[in-house]
Short mmCIF file of C-alpha atoms in Angstrom, two decimals:
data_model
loop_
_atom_site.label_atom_id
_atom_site.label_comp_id
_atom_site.label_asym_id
_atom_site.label_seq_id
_atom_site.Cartn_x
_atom_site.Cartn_y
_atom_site.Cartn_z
CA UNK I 1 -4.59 -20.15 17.60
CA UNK I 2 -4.49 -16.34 17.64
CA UNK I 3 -2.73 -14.55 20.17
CA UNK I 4 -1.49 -10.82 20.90
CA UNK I 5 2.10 -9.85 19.92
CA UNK I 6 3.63 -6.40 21.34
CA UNK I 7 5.25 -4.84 18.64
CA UNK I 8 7.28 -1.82 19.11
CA UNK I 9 6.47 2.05 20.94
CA UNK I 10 3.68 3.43 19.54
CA UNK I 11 5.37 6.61 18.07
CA UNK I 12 6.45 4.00 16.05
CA UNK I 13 3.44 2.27 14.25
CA UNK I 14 0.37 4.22 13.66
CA UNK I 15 -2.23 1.99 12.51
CA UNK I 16 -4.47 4.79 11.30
CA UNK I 17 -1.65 6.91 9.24
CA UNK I 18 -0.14 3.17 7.92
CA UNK I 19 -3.36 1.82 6.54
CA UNK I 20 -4.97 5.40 5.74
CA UNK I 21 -1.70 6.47 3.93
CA UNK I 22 -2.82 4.87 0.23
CA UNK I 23 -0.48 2.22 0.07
CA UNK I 24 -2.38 -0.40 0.62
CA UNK I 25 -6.53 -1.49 0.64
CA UNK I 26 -6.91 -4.51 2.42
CA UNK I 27 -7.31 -2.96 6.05
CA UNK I 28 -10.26 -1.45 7.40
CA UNK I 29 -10.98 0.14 10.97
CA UNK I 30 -12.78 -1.13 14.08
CA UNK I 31 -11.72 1.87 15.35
CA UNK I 32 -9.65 4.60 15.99
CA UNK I 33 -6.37 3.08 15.93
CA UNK I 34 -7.61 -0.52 15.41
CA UNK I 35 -7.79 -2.19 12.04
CA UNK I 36 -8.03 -5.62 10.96
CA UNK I 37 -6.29 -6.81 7.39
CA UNK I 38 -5.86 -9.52 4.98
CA UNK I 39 -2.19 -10.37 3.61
CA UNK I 40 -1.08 -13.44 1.87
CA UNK I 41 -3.80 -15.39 2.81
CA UNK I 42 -3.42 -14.23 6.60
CA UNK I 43 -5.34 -11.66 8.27
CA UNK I 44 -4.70 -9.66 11.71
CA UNK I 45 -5.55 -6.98 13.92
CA UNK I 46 -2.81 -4.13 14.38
CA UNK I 47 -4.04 -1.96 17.28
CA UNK I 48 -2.28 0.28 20.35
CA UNK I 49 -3.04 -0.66 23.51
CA UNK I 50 -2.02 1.95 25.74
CA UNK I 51 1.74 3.31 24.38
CA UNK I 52 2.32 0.00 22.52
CA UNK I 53 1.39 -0.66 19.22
CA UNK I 54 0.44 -4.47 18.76
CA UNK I 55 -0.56 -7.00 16.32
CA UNK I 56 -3.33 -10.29 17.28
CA UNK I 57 -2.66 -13.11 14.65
CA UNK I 58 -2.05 -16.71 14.35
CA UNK I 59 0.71 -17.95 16.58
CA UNK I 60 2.58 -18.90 13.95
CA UNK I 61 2.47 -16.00 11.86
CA UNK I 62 4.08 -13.42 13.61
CA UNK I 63 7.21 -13.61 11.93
CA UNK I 64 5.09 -12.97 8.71
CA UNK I 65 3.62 -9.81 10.38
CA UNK I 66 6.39 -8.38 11.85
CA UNK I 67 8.36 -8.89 8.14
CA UNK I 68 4.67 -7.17 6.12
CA UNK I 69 4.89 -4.38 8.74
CA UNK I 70 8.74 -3.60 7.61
CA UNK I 71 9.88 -3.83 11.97
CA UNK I 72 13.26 -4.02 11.26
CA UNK I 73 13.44 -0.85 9.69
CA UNK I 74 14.79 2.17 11.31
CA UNK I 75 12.08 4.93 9.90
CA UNK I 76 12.97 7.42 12.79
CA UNK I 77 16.66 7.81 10.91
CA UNK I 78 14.68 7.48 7.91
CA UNK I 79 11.99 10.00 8.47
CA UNK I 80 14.96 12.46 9.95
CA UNK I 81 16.81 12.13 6.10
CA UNK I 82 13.98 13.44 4.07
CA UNK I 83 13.43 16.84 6.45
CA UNK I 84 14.39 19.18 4.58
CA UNK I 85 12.83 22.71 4.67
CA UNK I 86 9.93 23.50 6.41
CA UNK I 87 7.13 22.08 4.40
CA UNK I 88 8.36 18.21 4.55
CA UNK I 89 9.45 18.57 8.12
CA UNK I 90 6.16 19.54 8.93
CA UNK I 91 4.91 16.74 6.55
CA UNK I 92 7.31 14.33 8.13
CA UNK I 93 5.97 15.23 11.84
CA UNK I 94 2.69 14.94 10.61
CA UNK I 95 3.15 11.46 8.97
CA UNK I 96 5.20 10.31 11.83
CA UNK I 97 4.41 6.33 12.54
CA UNK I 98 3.87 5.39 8.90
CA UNK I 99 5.62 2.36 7.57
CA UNK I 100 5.59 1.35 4.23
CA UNK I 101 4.57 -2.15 4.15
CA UNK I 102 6.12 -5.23 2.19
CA UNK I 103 2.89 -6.15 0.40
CA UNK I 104 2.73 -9.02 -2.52
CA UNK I 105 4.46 -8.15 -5.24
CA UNK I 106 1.15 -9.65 -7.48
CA UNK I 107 -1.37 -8.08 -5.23
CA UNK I 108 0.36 -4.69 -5.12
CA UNK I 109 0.61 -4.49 -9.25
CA UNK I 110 -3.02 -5.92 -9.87
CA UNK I 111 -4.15 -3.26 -6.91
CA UNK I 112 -2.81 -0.16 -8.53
CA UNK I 113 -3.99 -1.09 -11.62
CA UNK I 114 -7.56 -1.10 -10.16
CA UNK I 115 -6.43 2.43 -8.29
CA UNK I 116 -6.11 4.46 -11.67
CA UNK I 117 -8.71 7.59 -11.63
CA UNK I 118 -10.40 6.29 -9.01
CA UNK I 119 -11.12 6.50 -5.49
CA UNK I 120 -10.01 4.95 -2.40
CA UNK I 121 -13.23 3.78 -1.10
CA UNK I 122 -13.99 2.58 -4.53
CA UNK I 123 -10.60 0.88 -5.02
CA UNK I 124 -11.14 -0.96 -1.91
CA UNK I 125 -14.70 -2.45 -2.75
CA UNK I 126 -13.43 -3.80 -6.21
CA UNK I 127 -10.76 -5.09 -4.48
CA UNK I 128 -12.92 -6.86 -2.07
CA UNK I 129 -15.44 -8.17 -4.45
CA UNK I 130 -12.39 -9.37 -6.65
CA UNK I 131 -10.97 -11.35 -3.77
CA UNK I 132 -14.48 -13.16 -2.56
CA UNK I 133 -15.04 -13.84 -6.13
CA UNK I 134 -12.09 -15.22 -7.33
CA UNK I 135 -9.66 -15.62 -3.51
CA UNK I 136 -9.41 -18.70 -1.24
CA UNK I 137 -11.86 -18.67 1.61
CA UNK I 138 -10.05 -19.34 5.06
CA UNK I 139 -11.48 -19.01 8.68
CA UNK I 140 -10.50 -16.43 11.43
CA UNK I 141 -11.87 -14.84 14.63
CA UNK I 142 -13.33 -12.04 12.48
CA UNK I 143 -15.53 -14.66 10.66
CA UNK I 144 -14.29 -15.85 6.56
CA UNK I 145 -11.85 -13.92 4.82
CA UNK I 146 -10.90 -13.90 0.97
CA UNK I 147 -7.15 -14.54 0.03
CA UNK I 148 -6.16 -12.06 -2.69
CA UNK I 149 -6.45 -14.24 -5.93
CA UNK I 150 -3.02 -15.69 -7.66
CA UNK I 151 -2.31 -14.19 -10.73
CA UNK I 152 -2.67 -17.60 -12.04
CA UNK I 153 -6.32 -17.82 -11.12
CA UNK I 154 -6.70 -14.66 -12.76
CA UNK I 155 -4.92 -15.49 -15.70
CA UNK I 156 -8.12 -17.59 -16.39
CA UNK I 157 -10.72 -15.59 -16.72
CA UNK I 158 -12.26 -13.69 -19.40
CA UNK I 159 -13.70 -9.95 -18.92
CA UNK I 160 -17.26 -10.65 -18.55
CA UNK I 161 -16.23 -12.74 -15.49
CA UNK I 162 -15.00 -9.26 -13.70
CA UNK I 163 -18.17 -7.33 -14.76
CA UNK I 164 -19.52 -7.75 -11.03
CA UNK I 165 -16.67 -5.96 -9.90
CA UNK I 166 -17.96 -3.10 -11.77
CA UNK I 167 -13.84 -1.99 -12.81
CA UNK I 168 -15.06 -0.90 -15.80
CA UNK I 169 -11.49 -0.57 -18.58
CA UNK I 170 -9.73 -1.66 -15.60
CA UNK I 171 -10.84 -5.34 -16.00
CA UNK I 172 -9.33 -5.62 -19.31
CA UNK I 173 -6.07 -4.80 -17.61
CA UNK I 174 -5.74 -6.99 -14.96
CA UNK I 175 -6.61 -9.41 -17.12
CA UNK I 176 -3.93 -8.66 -18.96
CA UNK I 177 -1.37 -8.04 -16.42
CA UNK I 178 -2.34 -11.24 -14.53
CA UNK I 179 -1.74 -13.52 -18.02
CA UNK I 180 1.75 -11.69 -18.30
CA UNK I 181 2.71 -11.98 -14.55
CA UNK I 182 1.36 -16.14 -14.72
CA UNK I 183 3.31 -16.61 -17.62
CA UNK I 184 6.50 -15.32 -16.50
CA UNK I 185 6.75 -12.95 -19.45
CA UNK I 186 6.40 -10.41 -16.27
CA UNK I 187 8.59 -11.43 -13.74
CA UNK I 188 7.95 -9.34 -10.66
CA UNK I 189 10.66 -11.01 -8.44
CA UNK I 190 13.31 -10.12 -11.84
CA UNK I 191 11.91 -6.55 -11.40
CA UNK I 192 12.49 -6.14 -7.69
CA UNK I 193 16.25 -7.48 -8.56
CA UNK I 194 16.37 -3.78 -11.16
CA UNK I 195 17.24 -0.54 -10.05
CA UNK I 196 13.93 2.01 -9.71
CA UNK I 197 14.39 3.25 -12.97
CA UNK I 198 14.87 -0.15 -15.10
CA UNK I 199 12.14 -1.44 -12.65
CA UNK I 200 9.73 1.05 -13.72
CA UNK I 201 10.27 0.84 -17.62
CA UNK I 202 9.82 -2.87 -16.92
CA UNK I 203 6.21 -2.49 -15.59
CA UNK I 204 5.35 0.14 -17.85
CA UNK I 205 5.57 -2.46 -20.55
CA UNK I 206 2.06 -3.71 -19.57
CA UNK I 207 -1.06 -2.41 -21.08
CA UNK I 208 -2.67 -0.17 -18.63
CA UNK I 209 0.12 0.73 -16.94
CA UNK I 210 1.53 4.46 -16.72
CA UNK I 211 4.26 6.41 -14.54
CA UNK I 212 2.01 6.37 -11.48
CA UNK I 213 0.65 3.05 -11.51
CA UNK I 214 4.74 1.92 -11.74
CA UNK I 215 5.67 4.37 -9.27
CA UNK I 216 3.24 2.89 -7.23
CA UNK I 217 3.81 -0.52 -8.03
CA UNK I 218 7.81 -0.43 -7.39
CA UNK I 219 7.18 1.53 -3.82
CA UNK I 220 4.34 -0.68 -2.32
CA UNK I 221 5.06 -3.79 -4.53
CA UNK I 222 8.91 -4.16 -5.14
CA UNK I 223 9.91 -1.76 -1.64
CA UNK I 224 12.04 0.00 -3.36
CA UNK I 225 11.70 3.21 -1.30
CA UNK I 226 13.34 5.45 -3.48
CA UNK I 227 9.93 5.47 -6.08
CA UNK I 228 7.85 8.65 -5.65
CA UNK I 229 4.36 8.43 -7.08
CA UNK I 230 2.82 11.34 -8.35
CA UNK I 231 -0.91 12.12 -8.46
CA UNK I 232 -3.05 14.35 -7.95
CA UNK I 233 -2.50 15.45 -3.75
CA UNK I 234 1.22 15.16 -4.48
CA UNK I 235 0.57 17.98 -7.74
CA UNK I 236 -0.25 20.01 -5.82
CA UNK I 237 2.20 19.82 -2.62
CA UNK I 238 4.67 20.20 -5.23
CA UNK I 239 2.91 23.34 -6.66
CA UNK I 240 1.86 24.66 -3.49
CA UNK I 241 5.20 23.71 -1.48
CA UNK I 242 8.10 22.77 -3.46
CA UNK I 243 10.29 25.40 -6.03
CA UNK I 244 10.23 24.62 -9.57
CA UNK I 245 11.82 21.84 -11.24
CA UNK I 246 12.16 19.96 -7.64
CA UNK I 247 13.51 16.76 -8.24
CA UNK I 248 12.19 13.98 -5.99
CA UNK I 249 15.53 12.09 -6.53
CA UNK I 250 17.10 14.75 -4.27
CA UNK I 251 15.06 13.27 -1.29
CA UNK I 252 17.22 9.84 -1.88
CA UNK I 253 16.96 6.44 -0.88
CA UNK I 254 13.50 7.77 1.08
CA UNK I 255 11.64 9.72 -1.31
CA UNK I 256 9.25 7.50 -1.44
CA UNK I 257 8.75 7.77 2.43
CA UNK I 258 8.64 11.47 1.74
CA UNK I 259 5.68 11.21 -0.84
CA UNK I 260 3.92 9.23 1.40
CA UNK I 261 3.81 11.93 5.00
CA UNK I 262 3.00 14.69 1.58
CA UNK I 263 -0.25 12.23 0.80
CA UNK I 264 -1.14 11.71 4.08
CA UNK I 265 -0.53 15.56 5.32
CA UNK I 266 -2.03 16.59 2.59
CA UNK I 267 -5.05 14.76 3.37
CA UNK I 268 -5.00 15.33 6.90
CA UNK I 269 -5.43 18.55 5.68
CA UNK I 270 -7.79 18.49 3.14
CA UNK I 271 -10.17 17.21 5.85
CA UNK I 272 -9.12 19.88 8.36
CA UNK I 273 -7.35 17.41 10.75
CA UNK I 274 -3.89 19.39 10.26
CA UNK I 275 -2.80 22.73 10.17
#
């Protein structure tokens, strides 16, 4: 049975800037603040109503959601340590509501993987054709939804098998990285135990996978907050915005919290919805 949880104020979950921050590709709108996602074999609806930001899922699941959607966090303290200077308070403000979420460790590597020079909207149909391909069907009140496919399942297949998903290199590479994670010879639950750095040399030892793709995987995948992804909107804040030689390190425990109100300002921006 699906019911309606209350979550928390909402100044302090924005479904639009969470799920249209880059972190994740799984969530799609039904409207302005109102999307619907798959996690974990789950999916839900994370929506204000009025000044409260709220989640509909199964009854039992809520503890699930509220864990994915990182509630126990404080992100006003930690949006408030990464202001500093003009340009990331004024990305901070901007990006105000976003939570990083505490996606699958498997889904969040093979995801990234797919994300290399490509697009969002692209990433997210490659992703979906992956998952009705290869996931687990299971039945909601927004009609059949795909689970995202085990690494194990994965593991199993053999390049021509991904050519519907049209990933081009890419499938070659989560092939790969799925064989490595199924066979333990990646451990992704060892590399969320590392510090950012060791975490990221650890990932990097898969075909396919460079300094942004582990960036991203150790941020989204492992939560390690401190990981700052660069690509190409973050360039060219740090161009545009920051002095030379800026090290993200500076920002702390946060920076990656801090790269993601950049992305999203930046593309708020970009589309002329911010200053």
């Amino acid at each position: 049975m699906y019911k309606t949880f209350e979550l928390c104020p909402a100044g302090e979950l924005s479904p639009y800037k969470t799920f249209e921050c880059g972190q994740c590709f799984r969530w799609n709108a039904l409207g302005e603040q109102d999307y619907l996602g798959v996690a974990s074999g789950r999916a839900a609806r994370v929506f204000l109503s009025g000044e409260t930001a709220c989640v509909e899922c199964g009854e039992d699941d809520i503890g699930f959601w509220r864990a994915y959607l990182d509630m126990d966090a404080d992100y006003a303290a930690a949006r408030e340590s990464v202001m500093r200077g003009a340009y990331l308070t004024d990305c901070a403000e901007c990006g105000a509501g976003i939570r990083i979420l505490r996606q699958d460790k498997w889904e969040a590597l093979c995801s990234f993987i797919i994300s290399q020079c490509n697009n969002i909207p692209r990433i997210k149909s490659i992703v979906e054709k992956l998952c009705a391909l290869f996931g687990e069907p299971f039945e909601t009140p927004w009609g059949v939804k795909y689970s995202f496919p085990a690494a194990e399942r994965v593991a199993l297949l053999e390049e021509p098998e991904l050519a519907p998903l049209r990933a081009g290199y890419r499938a070659a590479y989560i092939i790969n990285a799925a064989r490595a994670v199924a066979s333990g010879d990646m451990d992704l639950d060892a590399a969320a135990a590392m510090d950012g750095d060791a975490a990221r040399r650890y990932l990097k030892g898969l075909s396919g996978v460079g300094d942004k793709v582990a960036n991203c995987a150790v941020l989204f995948g492992l939560h390690r907050l401190d990981a700052f992804p660069v690509d190409v909107w973050i360039k060219r804040a740090l161009r545009e915005h920051m002095p030379p030689g800026f090290d993200p390190k500076s920002l702390g425990e946060y920076a990656g919290l801090a790269q993601q109100y950049m992305f999203f300002a930046e593309r708020e921006k970009s589309a002329g919805r911010w200053r």
